[in-house]
Coordinates of C-alpha atoms in Angstrom, one line a residue:
Chain A
M8 CA -0.1 -0.1 0.3
P9 CA 1.9 3.0 -1.1
G10 CA -0.5 5.5 0.4
D11 CA 0.1 4.2 4.2
E12 CA 3.8 4.9 3.7
V13 CA 3.6 8.5 2.4
D14 CA 1.1 9.3 5.3
S15 CA 2.9 8.0 8.3
L16 CA 6.2 7.5 7.4
P17 CA 7.3 5.1 10.0
P18 CA 10.8 3.9 10.9
R19 CA 11.4 1.4 8.0
Q20 CA 11.7 -1.5 10.3
Q21 CA 8.6 -1.2 12.0
A22 CA 6.9 -0.9 8.5
D23 CA 8.8 -4.0 7.9
R24 CA 7.5 -5.9 10.6
R25 CA 3.7 -4.6 10.1
A26 CA 4.0 -5.6 6.4
K27 CA 4.9 -9.0 7.7
H28 CA 1.9 -9.2 10.2
R29 CA -0.2 -8.0 7.5
N30 CA 1.4 -10.8 5.1
L31 CA 0.9 -13.6 8.1
A32 CA -3.0 -12.6 8.7
R33 CA -3.2 -12.7 4.8
R34 CA -1.7 -16.0 4.5
A35 CA -3.7 -17.3 7.2
W36 CA -6.9 -16.2 5.8
L37 CA -5.7 -17.4 2.3
F38 CA -4.7 -21.0 4.2
L39 CA -8.5 -20.9 5.6
L40 CA -9.8 -19.9 2.2
H41 CA -7.9 -22.7 0.2
S42 CA -7.7 -25.3 2.7
R43 CA -11.1 -27.3 2.3
E44 CA -9.6 -29.4 5.4
A45 CA -8.9 -26.3 7.7
S46 CA -12.5 -25.3 8.2
I47 CA -13.8 -28.8 9.3
A48 CA -10.5 -29.5 11.7
I49 CA -11.2 -26.2 13.2
A50 CA -14.8 -27.1 13.9
A51 CA -14.1 -30.7 14.9
I52 CA -11.4 -28.7 17.5
L53 CA -14.4 -26.5 18.9
L54 CA -16.7 -29.2 19.1
I55 CA -14.4 -31.0 21.4
I56 CA -13.6 -28.0 23.9
Y57 CA -17.4 -27.4 24.0
F58 CA -18.4 -31.0 24.6
W59 CA -15.7 -31.4 27.0
S60 CA -16.6 -28.3 28.8
T61 CA -20.0 -29.2 28.9
A62 CA -19.4 -33.0 30.1
P63 CA -15.8 -33.6 31.4
A64 CA -16.2 -37.5 30.6
F65 CA -15.9 -36.6 27.0
L66 CA -12.4 -36.8 26.6
S67 CA -12.5 -40.0 29.1
L68 CA -10.0 -42.8 27.9
G69 CA -13.4 -45.0 27.5
N70 CA -15.1 -42.5 25.6
V71 CA -13.0 -41.3 23.2
A72 CA -12.1 -45.2 22.5
N73 CA -15.8 -45.2 21.8
L74 CA -15.9 -42.2 19.4
A75 CA -12.8 -43.6 17.8
E76 CA -14.8 -47.0 16.9
Y77 CA -17.6 -45.3 15.6
A78 CA -15.8 -42.6 13.5
A79 CA -13.3 -45.0 12.2
T80 CA -15.3 -47.5 9.9
T81 CA -17.3 -44.4 8.5
A82 CA -14.1 -42.7 7.8
I83 CA -13.1 -45.7 5.9
I84 CA -16.1 -45.9 4.0
A85 CA -16.2 -42.5 3.2
A86 CA -12.5 -42.4 2.0
G87 CA -14.1 -44.9 -1.0
E88 CA -16.8 -42.7 -1.7
V89 CA -14.9 -39.5 -1.9
L90 CA -12.7 -41.1 -4.9
V91 CA -16.2 -42.5 -6.2
I92 CA -17.6 -38.8 -6.1
I93 CA -14.7 -37.4 -7.5
C94 CA -15.4 -39.0 -10.5
A95 CA -19.0 -37.4 -10.7
E96 CA -20.5 -40.7 -9.6
V97 CA -21.7 -42.2 -6.1
D98 CA -21.7 -45.5 -4.3
L99 CA -24.9 -46.0 -2.6
S100 CA -24.4 -49.4 -2.2
A101 CA -21.1 -49.6 0.2
G102 CA -23.2 -50.0 3.1
M103 CA -24.8 -52.9 2.1
V104 CA -21.6 -54.5 1.3
Y105 CA -20.4 -53.4 4.8
A106 CA -23.0 -56.1 6.0
L107 CA -22.2 -58.5 3.5
A108 CA -18.6 -58.9 3.4
P109 CA -18.4 -60.2 6.9
F110 CA -21.2 -63.1 6.3
V111 CA -18.9 -64.1 3.3
M112 CA -15.8 -64.5 5.8
Y113 CA -17.9 -66.0 8.7
F114 CA -19.2 -68.7 6.0
A115 CA -15.6 -69.5 4.6
H116 CA -14.4 -69.8 8.2
E117 CA -16.9 -72.2 9.0
A118 CA -16.1 -74.0 5.6
G119 CA -12.6 -74.6 7.0
V120 CA -10.7 -71.6 5.6
P121 CA -8.3 -69.7 7.9
Y122 CA -9.4 -66.3 8.8
V123 CA -6.5 -64.1 6.9
F124 CA -7.9 -66.2 3.8
A125 CA -11.7 -65.8 4.9
I126 CA -11.1 -61.9 5.1
L127 CA -9.6 -61.9 2.0
L128 CA -12.3 -63.9 0.0
A129 CA -14.9 -61.3 1.8
L130 CA -12.9 -58.4 0.3
I131 CA -13.0 -60.4 -3.1
A132 CA -16.4 -60.4 -2.9
A133 CA -17.0 -57.1 -1.9
A134 CA -14.6 -56.4 -5.4
I135 CA -16.8 -58.1 -7.1
V136 CA -19.8 -56.1 -6.1
G137 CA -17.4 -53.1 -7.1
V138 CA -17.1 -54.6 -10.8
I139 CA -20.6 -54.7 -11.1
N140 CA -21.8 -51.1 -10.1
G141 CA -18.6 -50.2 -12.4
F142 CA -20.0 -52.4 -15.3
I143 CA -23.3 -51.3 -15.2
T144 CA -22.1 -47.8 -14.9
V145 CA -19.4 -47.3 -17.2
V146 CA -20.4 -50.2 -20.2
L147 CA -24.0 -50.1 -19.8
E148 CA -24.2 -46.2 -19.3
I149 CA -26.8 -45.8 -16.2
P150 CA -26.4 -43.4 -13.7
S151 CA -24.5 -44.6 -10.6
F152 CA -27.1 -43.2 -8.4
I153 CA -29.4 -45.8 -10.2
T154 CA -26.8 -48.6 -10.5
T155 CA -26.1 -48.5 -6.8
L156 CA -29.6 -48.3 -5.9
G157 CA -30.4 -51.4 -7.5
T158 CA -27.4 -53.6 -6.4
L159 CA -28.1 -51.6 -2.8
F160 CA -31.5 -53.8 -2.4
M161 CA -29.8 -56.9 -4.2
I162 CA -26.9 -57.2 -1.8
N163 CA -29.3 -56.5 1.2
G164 CA -31.5 -59.3 -0.2
F165 CA -28.6 -61.5 -0.8
T166 CA -27.3 -60.9 2.7
L167 CA -30.5 -61.8 4.1
T168 CA -30.9 -65.0 2.4
I169 CA -27.7 -66.4 3.2
S170 CA -27.9 -65.4 6.6
N171 CA -31.6 -66.2 7.1
G172 CA -31.9 -62.9 8.9
Y173 CA -30.2 -64.1 12.0
P174 CA -26.8 -62.6 13.4
V175 CA -23.8 -65.2 13.5
Q176 CA -20.8 -64.6 15.7
P177 CA -17.3 -64.8 14.6
Q178 CA -14.8 -66.6 16.9
G179 CA -11.6 -65.1 16.0
T180 CA -8.3 -65.7 17.6
P181 CA -6.9 -63.0 19.8
L182 CA -4.4 -62.1 17.4
V183 CA -6.8 -61.8 14.2
T184 CA -9.4 -60.2 16.3
N185 CA -6.8 -57.5 17.8
L186 CA -5.4 -57.2 14.3
F187 CA -8.7 -56.4 12.3
G188 CA -10.7 -53.9 14.5
G189 CA -10.9 -55.5 17.3
N190 CA -10.5 -53.0 20.0
A191 CA -10.4 -48.9 19.4
I192 CA -6.3 -48.6 18.6
S193 CA -6.8 -51.3 15.7
Q194 CA -10.0 -49.6 14.3
I195 CA -8.6 -46.0 14.3
S196 CA -5.2 -47.3 13.0
W197 CA -7.0 -49.2 9.9
A198 CA -8.9 -45.5 9.5
I199 CA -5.8 -43.1 9.7
G200 CA -3.7 -45.8 7.4
V201 CA -6.6 -46.0 4.6
T202 CA -6.8 -42.0 5.1
L203 CA -3.2 -41.1 4.7
V204 CA -2.5 -43.8 2.0
L205 CA -5.6 -42.7 -0.4
Q206 CA -5.0 -39.1 0.1
F207 CA -1.6 -39.7 -0.9
V208 CA -2.9 -41.7 -4.1
L209 CA -5.4 -38.5 -4.6
V210 CA -2.9 -36.0 -4.6
K211 CA 0.7 -37.3 -5.7
T212 CA 0.0 -40.2 -8.0
R213 CA -1.4 -40.5 -11.7
W214 CA -4.5 -42.2 -10.6
G215 CA -5.1 -39.8 -8.5
L216 CA -4.9 -37.0 -11.0
H217 CA -6.8 -38.7 -13.4
T218 CA -9.6 -39.7 -11.0
I219 CA -9.9 -35.8 -10.3
A220 CA -10.0 -35.2 -14.3
T221 CA -12.2 -38.0 -15.1
G222 CA -14.7 -36.0 -13.0
G223 CA -13.5 -32.6 -13.7
N224 CA -13.8 -32.6 -17.3
P225 CA -15.2 -36.2 -18.7
L226 CA -15.1 -35.3 -22.3
G227 CA -11.7 -33.2 -22.2
A228 CA -10.3 -36.4 -20.1
A229 CA -11.1 -38.9 -22.4
E230 CA -9.7 -36.4 -25.3
V231 CA -6.4 -36.4 -24.0
G232 CA -6.4 -40.1 -23.6
I233 CA -7.2 -40.9 -20.0
K234 CA -9.3 -44.1 -19.8
T235 CA -12.0 -42.5 -17.8
G236 CA -14.1 -45.9 -17.6
R237 CA -11.1 -47.9 -16.4
I238 CA -10.9 -44.8 -13.6
K239 CA -14.3 -45.2 -12.6
M240 CA -14.3 -48.9 -12.5
G241 CA -11.3 -48.7 -10.3
N242 CA -12.7 -46.5 -8.3
F243 CA -16.0 -48.3 -7.9
I244 CA -13.7 -51.4 -7.0
L245 CA -11.8 -49.7 -4.4
C246 CA -15.3 -48.2 -2.8
S247 CA -16.7 -51.3 -2.3
V248 CA -13.7 -53.4 -0.8
L249 CA -13.4 -50.6 1.7
G250 CA -17.3 -51.2 2.9
G251 CA -16.2 -54.6 3.1
L252 CA -12.8 -54.0 5.1
A253 CA -15.0 -51.5 7.3
G254 CA -17.8 -54.5 7.9
V255 CA -15.0 -57.1 8.5
L256 CA -13.5 -54.8 11.2
D257 CA -16.9 -54.2 13.0
A258 CA -17.6 -57.7 12.9
F259 CA -14.6 -58.4 15.0
R260 CA -15.0 -55.0 17.4
I261 CA -18.8 -56.2 18.0
S262 CA -17.9 -59.7 18.1
S263 CA -21.3 -60.4 16.1
I264 CA -22.3 -60.1 12.5
D265 CA -25.8 -58.8 12.1
P266 CA -27.4 -58.7 8.6
L267 CA -28.9 -55.8 9.3
A268 CA -25.8 -53.7 10.6
G269 CA -24.5 -50.9 8.3
G270 CA -26.9 -50.8 5.3
T271 CA -27.9 -47.3 4.3
D272 CA -27.2 -45.7 7.7
I273 CA -23.5 -46.3 7.5
M274 CA -23.5 -45.3 3.6
F275 CA -25.2 -42.1 4.4
M276 CA -23.0 -41.1 7.1
A277 CA -19.9 -42.0 4.7
I278 CA -21.3 -40.0 1.8
A279 CA -22.2 -36.9 4.7
S280 CA -18.6 -37.3 6.3
S281 CA -17.4 -36.5 2.6
V282 CA -19.6 -33.5 1.7
I283 CA -19.0 -32.2 5.3
G284 CA -15.5 -32.8 4.6
G285 CA -15.2 -30.7 1.4
T286 CA -15.9 -33.1 -1.1
L287 CA -18.1 -31.9 -4.0
L288 CA -20.9 -34.1 -5.3
T289 CA -20.7 -32.4 -8.9
G290 CA -17.2 -34.4 -9.0
G291 CA -13.7 -33.2 -10.1
S292 CA -13.1 -32.1 -6.2
G293 CA -12.3 -33.5 -2.9
T294 CA -10.4 -34.5 0.1
I295 CA -10.0 -37.8 1.9
I296 CA -8.5 -36.3 5.0
G297 CA -11.4 -33.8 4.8
A298 CA -14.1 -36.7 5.0
F299 CA -11.6 -38.4 7.6
L300 CA -12.6 -35.2 9.5
G301 CA -16.1 -35.3 8.6
A302 CA -16.3 -38.6 10.0
A303 CA -14.6 -37.0 13.3
V304 CA -17.2 -34.3 13.5
L305 CA -20.3 -36.6 12.9
G306 CA -18.9 -39.0 16.0
I307 CA -18.3 -36.0 18.2
L308 CA -21.8 -34.6 17.5
K309 CA -23.5 -37.9 17.8
N310 CA -21.4 -39.1 21.1
G311 CA -21.1 -35.5 22.9
F312 CA -24.9 -35.3 22.3
T313 CA -25.5 -38.6 23.8
L314 CA -23.6 -37.6 26.9
S315 CA -25.3 -34.6 27.6
G316 CA -28.9 -36.5 27.0
V317 CA -29.7 -35.2 23.9
S318 CA -32.1 -37.7 21.9
A319 CA -31.3 -39.6 18.5
F320 CA -34.2 -37.7 17.1
T321 CA -32.5 -34.4 17.8
F322 CA -29.2 -35.3 16.7
D323 CA -30.6 -36.3 13.1
M324 CA -32.1 -32.7 13.0
I325 CA -28.6 -31.3 13.6
L326 CA -27.1 -33.8 11.4
G327 CA -29.2 -32.5 8.7
A328 CA -28.6 -29.0 9.6
A329 CA -25.0 -29.2 9.6
I330 CA -25.1 -30.6 6.1
L331 CA -27.0 -27.9 4.8
I332 CA -24.6 -25.4 6.7
T333 CA -21.8 -27.0 5.3
M334 CA -23.0 -27.1 2.0
V335 CA -23.8 -23.3 1.9
I336 CA -20.5 -22.3 3.3
N337 CA -18.8 -24.7 0.8
V338 CA -20.4 -22.8 -2.3
R339 CA -19.9 -19.3 -0.8
L340 CA -16.1 -20.3 0.0
S341 CA -16.0 -21.3 -3.6
Q342 CA -17.4 -18.4 -4.8
L343 CA -14.6 -16.3 -2.9
R344 CA -12.0 -18.6 -4.2
A345 CA -13.1 -17.8 -7.6
A346 CA -13.8 -14.3 -7.0
G347 CA -10.0 -13.7 -5.7
R348 CA -8.6 -14.8 -9.2
E349 CA -5.5 -12.8 -8.7
V350 CA -4.3 -13.8 -5.1
Chain B
M25 CA 6.8 -24.7 -52.1
S26 CA 8.2 -26.5 -49.0
E27 CA 7.7 -29.8 -48.0
E28 CA 4.6 -31.3 -47.6
V29 CA 3.1 -32.6 -44.6
L30 CA -0.3 -33.3 -45.4
R31 CA -2.3 -34.0 -48.1
T32 CA -6.1 -35.4 -48.7
E33 CA -7.4 -36.6 -52.4
H34 CA -11.0 -36.7 -53.2
V35 CA -12.0 -37.3 -49.5
S36 CA -15.8 -38.3 -49.3
K37 CA -17.7 -39.0 -46.1
S38 CA -21.4 -39.9 -45.7
F39 CA -23.7 -40.4 -42.5
G40 CA -26.7 -42.3 -43.7
R41 CA -28.0 -40.2 -46.7
V42 CA -26.3 -37.0 -45.5
T43 CA -23.2 -36.2 -47.4
A44 CA -21.1 -34.3 -45.0
L45 CA -18.0 -34.2 -47.1
R46 CA -17.7 -34.7 -51.2
D47 CA -14.7 -35.0 -52.9
A48 CA -12.6 -32.6 -50.4
S49 CA -8.7 -32.3 -51.3
I50 CA -6.4 -30.1 -49.2
R51 CA -2.9 -29.9 -48.9
L52 CA -0.8 -28.8 -45.9
A53 CA 3.1 -27.5 -46.2
K54 CA 5.6 -27.6 -43.1
G55 CA 5.4 -24.6 -41.1
E56 CA 1.9 -23.6 -42.9
V57 CA -0.8 -21.8 -41.5
L58 CA -3.9 -23.0 -43.3
G59 CA -7.6 -21.4 -42.4
L60 CA -10.4 -23.7 -43.0
L61 CA -13.4 -21.8 -43.4
G62 CA -17.0 -22.7 -43.8
D63 CA -20.3 -22.0 -42.5
N64 CA -21.9 -24.5 -39.9
G65 CA -22.3 -27.7 -41.8
A66 CA -20.3 -27.0 -44.7
G67 CA -18.0 -30.2 -43.6
K68 CA -15.5 -28.5 -41.5
S69 CA -15.8 -30.8 -38.5
T70 CA -16.0 -33.8 -40.4
L71 CA -12.9 -33.2 -42.2
M72 CA -11.1 -32.5 -38.9
K73 CA -12.6 -35.8 -37.5
I74 CA -11.3 -37.8 -40.7
L75 CA -7.8 -35.8 -40.2
T76 CA -7.9 -36.6 -36.4
G77 CA -8.7 -40.4 -37.2
F78 CA -12.0 -40.1 -35.3
H79 CA -14.2 -40.9 -38.9
K80 CA -12.6 -43.0 -41.2
P81 CA -13.5 -41.4 -44.9
D82 CA -15.8 -43.3 -47.2
S83 CA -13.5 -42.7 -50.4
G84 CA -10.3 -40.9 -50.9
K85 CA -7.1 -40.9 -49.8
L86 CA -4.8 -39.4 -46.8
Y87 CA -1.0 -38.7 -47.4
F88 CA 1.0 -38.1 -44.4
Q89 CA 4.7 -36.8 -45.4
G90 CA 4.5 -38.0 -48.3
N91 CA 3.2 -41.5 -47.6
E92 CA -0.4 -42.9 -48.0
I93 CA -1.6 -43.8 -44.4
S94 CA -4.9 -44.9 -42.8
L95 CA -5.8 -43.4 -39.5
R96 CA -6.8 -46.1 -37.4
S97 CA -7.9 -44.4 -34.4
V98 CA -7.4 -41.1 -32.6
S99 CA -4.6 -42.2 -30.7
H100 CA -2.9 -43.4 -34.0
A101 CA -3.1 -40.1 -35.5
R102 CA -1.8 -38.5 -32.3
S103 CA 1.2 -40.7 -32.2
L104 CA 2.1 -39.7 -35.6
G105 CA 2.0 -35.9 -34.5
I106 CA -1.5 -34.8 -35.6
E107 CA -2.7 -33.1 -32.5
P108 CA -6.1 -31.9 -32.3
V109 CA -6.9 -28.6 -30.2
Y110 CA -10.9 -29.1 -29.2
Q111 CA -13.0 -26.2 -28.5
D112 CA -13.7 -27.4 -24.6
L113 CA -9.7 -27.4 -24.8
A114 CA -9.4 -30.7 -22.9
L115 CA -8.3 -28.8 -20.2
I116 CA -9.4 -29.8 -16.2
N117 CA -10.5 -26.6 -14.5
E118 CA -9.7 -28.4 -11.2
L119 CA -6.0 -29.1 -12.0
S120 CA -3.3 -26.6 -11.7
V121 CA -1.7 -25.3 -15.1
Y122 CA 1.4 -27.6 -15.0
R123 CA -0.7 -30.6 -14.2
N124 CA -2.9 -29.8 -17.3
M125 CA 0.2 -29.5 -19.5
F126 CA 1.4 -33.0 -18.8
L127 CA -1.9 -34.3 -18.4
Q128 CA -1.5 -38.0 -19.7
R129 CA 2.3 -37.3 -20.1
E130 CA 3.2 -36.9 -16.6
I131 CA 6.6 -37.2 -15.4
M132 CA 6.3 -40.0 -12.6
Y133 CA 8.7 -42.1 -10.0
G134 CA 8.5 -44.7 -7.8
G135 CA 7.8 -47.6 -10.8
I136 CA 3.9 -49.2 -10.5
L137 CA 3.2 -46.8 -8.0
R138 CA 3.1 -43.8 -10.6
I139 CA 4.1 -41.2 -8.4
L140 CA 4.0 -38.0 -9.6
D141 CA 7.1 -35.5 -10.2
D142 CA 5.6 -32.1 -9.5
G143 CA 8.6 -30.5 -9.1
A144 CA 10.3 -31.4 -12.6
M145 CA 6.4 -31.1 -14.4
R146 CA 6.7 -27.7 -12.7
E147 CA 9.8 -26.5 -14.0
R148 CA 9.4 -27.8 -17.5
A149 CA 5.9 -26.2 -17.6
R150 CA 7.2 -23.1 -16.6
D151 CA 10.6 -22.8 -18.9
Y152 CA 8.1 -23.8 -21.6
L153 CA 5.5 -21.3 -21.4
N154 CA 8.1 -18.4 -20.9
Q155 CA 9.6 -19.7 -24.1
M156 CA 6.4 -19.3 -26.0
G157 CA 5.5 -16.0 -24.4
V158 CA 2.6 -17.4 -23.0
N159 CA 1.7 -14.7 -19.9
I160 CA 0.2 -16.4 -16.6
P161 CA 0.7 -15.3 -13.0
S162 CA 1.7 -18.9 -12.4
V163 CA 1.8 -22.5 -13.4
D164 CA 0.5 -23.5 -10.1
V165 CA -2.8 -21.4 -10.6
E166 CA -6.0 -23.5 -11.6
I167 CA -7.2 -23.5 -14.8
S168 CA -10.5 -22.2 -13.8
K169 CA -8.6 -19.0 -12.9
L170 CA -7.1 -18.1 -16.2
S171 CA -9.1 -16.3 -18.8
G172 CA -10.3 -17.6 -22.0
G173 CA -7.4 -16.8 -24.1
Q174 CA -4.9 -17.9 -21.4
R175 CA -6.9 -21.3 -21.7
Q176 CA -6.4 -21.4 -25.4
A177 CA -2.8 -20.9 -25.3
I178 CA -2.1 -23.5 -22.7
A179 CA -4.0 -26.0 -24.6
V180 CA -2.0 -25.0 -27.7
A181 CA 1.4 -25.0 -25.9
R182 CA 0.5 -28.4 -24.3
S183 CA -0.1 -29.5 -27.9
V184 CA 3.0 -28.5 -29.3
Y185 CA 5.0 -29.5 -26.5
A186 CA 4.0 -32.9 -26.9
N187 CA 6.0 -32.9 -30.5
A188 CA 3.0 -32.0 -32.4
K189 CA 3.5 -31.9 -36.1
I190 CA 0.1 -30.9 -37.3
L191 CA -2.0 -28.8 -35.1
L192 CA -5.6 -29.0 -35.7
L193 CA -7.3 -25.5 -34.1
D194 CA -11.0 -26.2 -33.6
E195 CA -12.7 -22.3 -33.7
P196 CA -10.0 -21.0 -31.3
T197 CA -11.5 -17.4 -30.9
A198 CA -14.9 -18.7 -31.1
A199 CA -16.8 -16.4 -28.5
M200 CA -13.9 -14.4 -27.2
G201 CA -13.1 -10.7 -27.6
A202 CA -10.1 -9.0 -29.5
R203 CA -7.8 -9.0 -26.3
E204 CA -8.5 -12.6 -25.7
S205 CA -8.2 -13.4 -29.5
A206 CA -4.9 -11.8 -29.4
I207 CA -3.2 -13.8 -26.9
I208 CA -3.9 -17.2 -29.2
L209 CA -3.3 -15.5 -32.7
D210 CA 0.2 -14.1 -31.1
L211 CA 0.9 -17.6 -30.0
I212 CA 0.1 -18.5 -33.4
R213 CA 2.4 -16.2 -34.8
R214 CA 5.2 -17.2 -32.5
L215 CA 4.7 -20.9 -34.0
K216 CA 4.9 -19.8 -37.4
E217 CA 8.0 -18.2 -36.6
K218 CA 9.8 -21.3 -35.6
G219 CA 8.4 -23.2 -38.5
E220 CA 8.2 -26.5 -37.1
V221 CA 4.5 -27.3 -36.6
S222 CA 1.9 -27.2 -39.3
I223 CA -1.5 -25.6 -38.2
I224 CA -5.2 -25.9 -39.6
I225 CA -7.3 -23.3 -38.4
V226 CA -11.2 -24.5 -38.6
A227 CA -13.2 -21.2 -38.2
H228 CA -16.3 -19.6 -39.5
N229 CA -15.2 -16.0 -38.0
Y230 CA -12.5 -15.8 -40.7
A231 CA -11.9 -12.1 -40.1
H232 CA -10.0 -13.1 -36.9
I233 CA -7.9 -15.7 -38.1
F234 CA -7.1 -14.1 -41.5
D235 CA -4.0 -12.3 -40.6
V236 CA -2.3 -15.6 -39.4
C237 CA -2.9 -17.6 -42.2
D238 CA -0.7 -18.5 -44.8
R239 CA -3.7 -19.7 -47.1
V240 CA -7.4 -20.5 -46.9
N241 CA -9.6 -22.7 -48.2
L242 CA -13.0 -22.4 -48.0
L243 CA -15.5 -25.6 -47.6
Q244 CA -19.5 -25.0 -48.9
K245 CA -21.5 -27.9 -48.9
G246 CA -18.9 -30.6 -48.6
E247 CA -16.8 -29.2 -51.2
I248 CA -13.6 -26.8 -50.9
T249 CA -14.4 -24.3 -53.7
F250 CA -12.1 -21.8 -52.9
D251 CA -8.3 -22.1 -52.2
R252 CA -5.9 -19.4 -52.3
S253 CA -3.0 -17.3 -50.7
T254 CA -4.3 -14.8 -48.1
K255 CA -1.8 -12.8 -50.4
E256 CA -4.0 -12.9 -53.3
T257 CA -7.3 -12.7 -51.5
S258 CA -9.1 -10.5 -49.0
V259 CA -11.6 -10.6 -46.2
E260 CA -13.9 -9.0 -48.5
E261 CA -13.6 -11.2 -51.2
L262 CA -14.2 -14.3 -48.8
M263 CA -17.3 -12.3 -47.5
N264 CA -18.7 -11.7 -51.1
L265 CA -18.3 -15.6 -51.8
V266 CA -20.1 -16.5 -48.6
L267 CA -22.8 -13.8 -49.2
H268 CA -23.4 -15.3 -52.8
E269 CA -23.9 -18.4 -51.1
L270 CA -26.2 -17.2 -48.4
R271 CA -28.4 -15.8 -51.6
S272 CA -28.6 -19.0 -53.3
A273 CA -29.7 -20.7 -49.9
R274 CA -32.0 -18.0 -49.3
Q275 CA -33.5 -18.6 -52.9
S276 CA -33.6 -22.4 -52.8
V277 CA -35.7 -22.3 -49.3
R278 CA -38.2 -19.6 -51.0
L279 CA -38.4 -22.2 -54.2
A280 CA -38.8 -25.1 -51.7
G281 CA -41.3 -23.2 -50.0
R282 CA -43.8 -22.7 -52.7

């Protein structure tokens, strides 16, 4: 600002320092404006402080473990949803794969397959669902909303049929149980691992780049030679496998496999986490760390309200409002970003 | 005349009962800028799509650097150095300039992990765009933050960087103001000076592109009706030709209406 200098003529050092401060504040503002993860992280921290001040038990070891368990599996599915959503598609069936995969594992184990391989079979079954979703969407050109709505019901029916509608109890060895989600540390480690690996894939690898290109400009991406169908197929498979993995992890944690577990509930939570975390449903843009934080925020809200005695009904109202508010802020922020072209 | 890079001989193409292109013969010399002009539906895009390997001609021959060829696919044409720049530019708004520059030609390390070498791509993109005189704030900005002219320039620079021998530009100045058009026309002039790449510009607004072209061809109802060096013709002459076509079209509409 040349005008400032002429008016006050401060000593040079002071001016420098002030400029630096202004620069820092400006940078902080730009960071908030540009980093979609920052705003959701701040929201998470504020919520933690709020619930901790109203109910100190909120940060007790037991409750934090509870919270981590709840958020972890949602975050794992959300990571897959983000990749599919960036392709401008959606996977509504992931929650049903969550219910199916542990049954595949259970029956394989009952048939004499060791647990590690039984889990592998469960993930392969999940991958097959991904292939079906991808094939119908990419090759038969049915919108993924419809494709996965169809497979959602089909898989649910299939799971109910093979289970006869009854829950079963997996009898994992302590090692397998602890490794595959039997406790909070294992669960959250899986979630953090999946998040970090896939965030890396998204921002630093060719697969991530082509995923963004596929959703950002489908025609353009195809014109430069990107096999957009293959990219979509891969991400559908990945999303399904993560749905299956989340189901297996929860099966060992709860030590019960319920054909009615997960379903549309966990699927919508995962998509809500993605959206709250800053992933655009229109495709071309998203963040997996954001989705992880989104899942954490949803977990904190649910857990915090439960602790402070707010009913589940109220929670749903707040969840809905949270999604709407985040979307409005998201749209405003992207308008701001677009307006600040030269920054 | 200098070395010939591309020639079509009596190329025709029909879609069902509609003849899009009949007996079209064009030639392109090395380093030459050819304006392919014509009204909507004159067959410009059909001819372009034949040159990019998207359509196969029903009859006629195609010569590339003196040899007869048959283009199997878009990627086959591209592997020969025939690079189309489409109207949508095939740029990804959400990605930075340098990532767009290297889209599908990424510099990578880490074997099958295919990790992007952002440093190398950023540096090379910056150097190359400087060299081409393409002015942008930074190679790190998202494409969505650039103007129409800048985007067009990035798309063209990307194709040239990919070792294009023949650039096919589809309406490069469509819906652009004079200032934006100037960015792309300057770039075409600079490419012309270097003389390494030959360019076909498809346009129906010939006033914009007339100055940068060495030669113009006029396509009317699927036929090349006019082929002259820009030195020997003028925008006015072209306009008269098109007006004449327009009048006769109106005449036939009137006749058909009776």
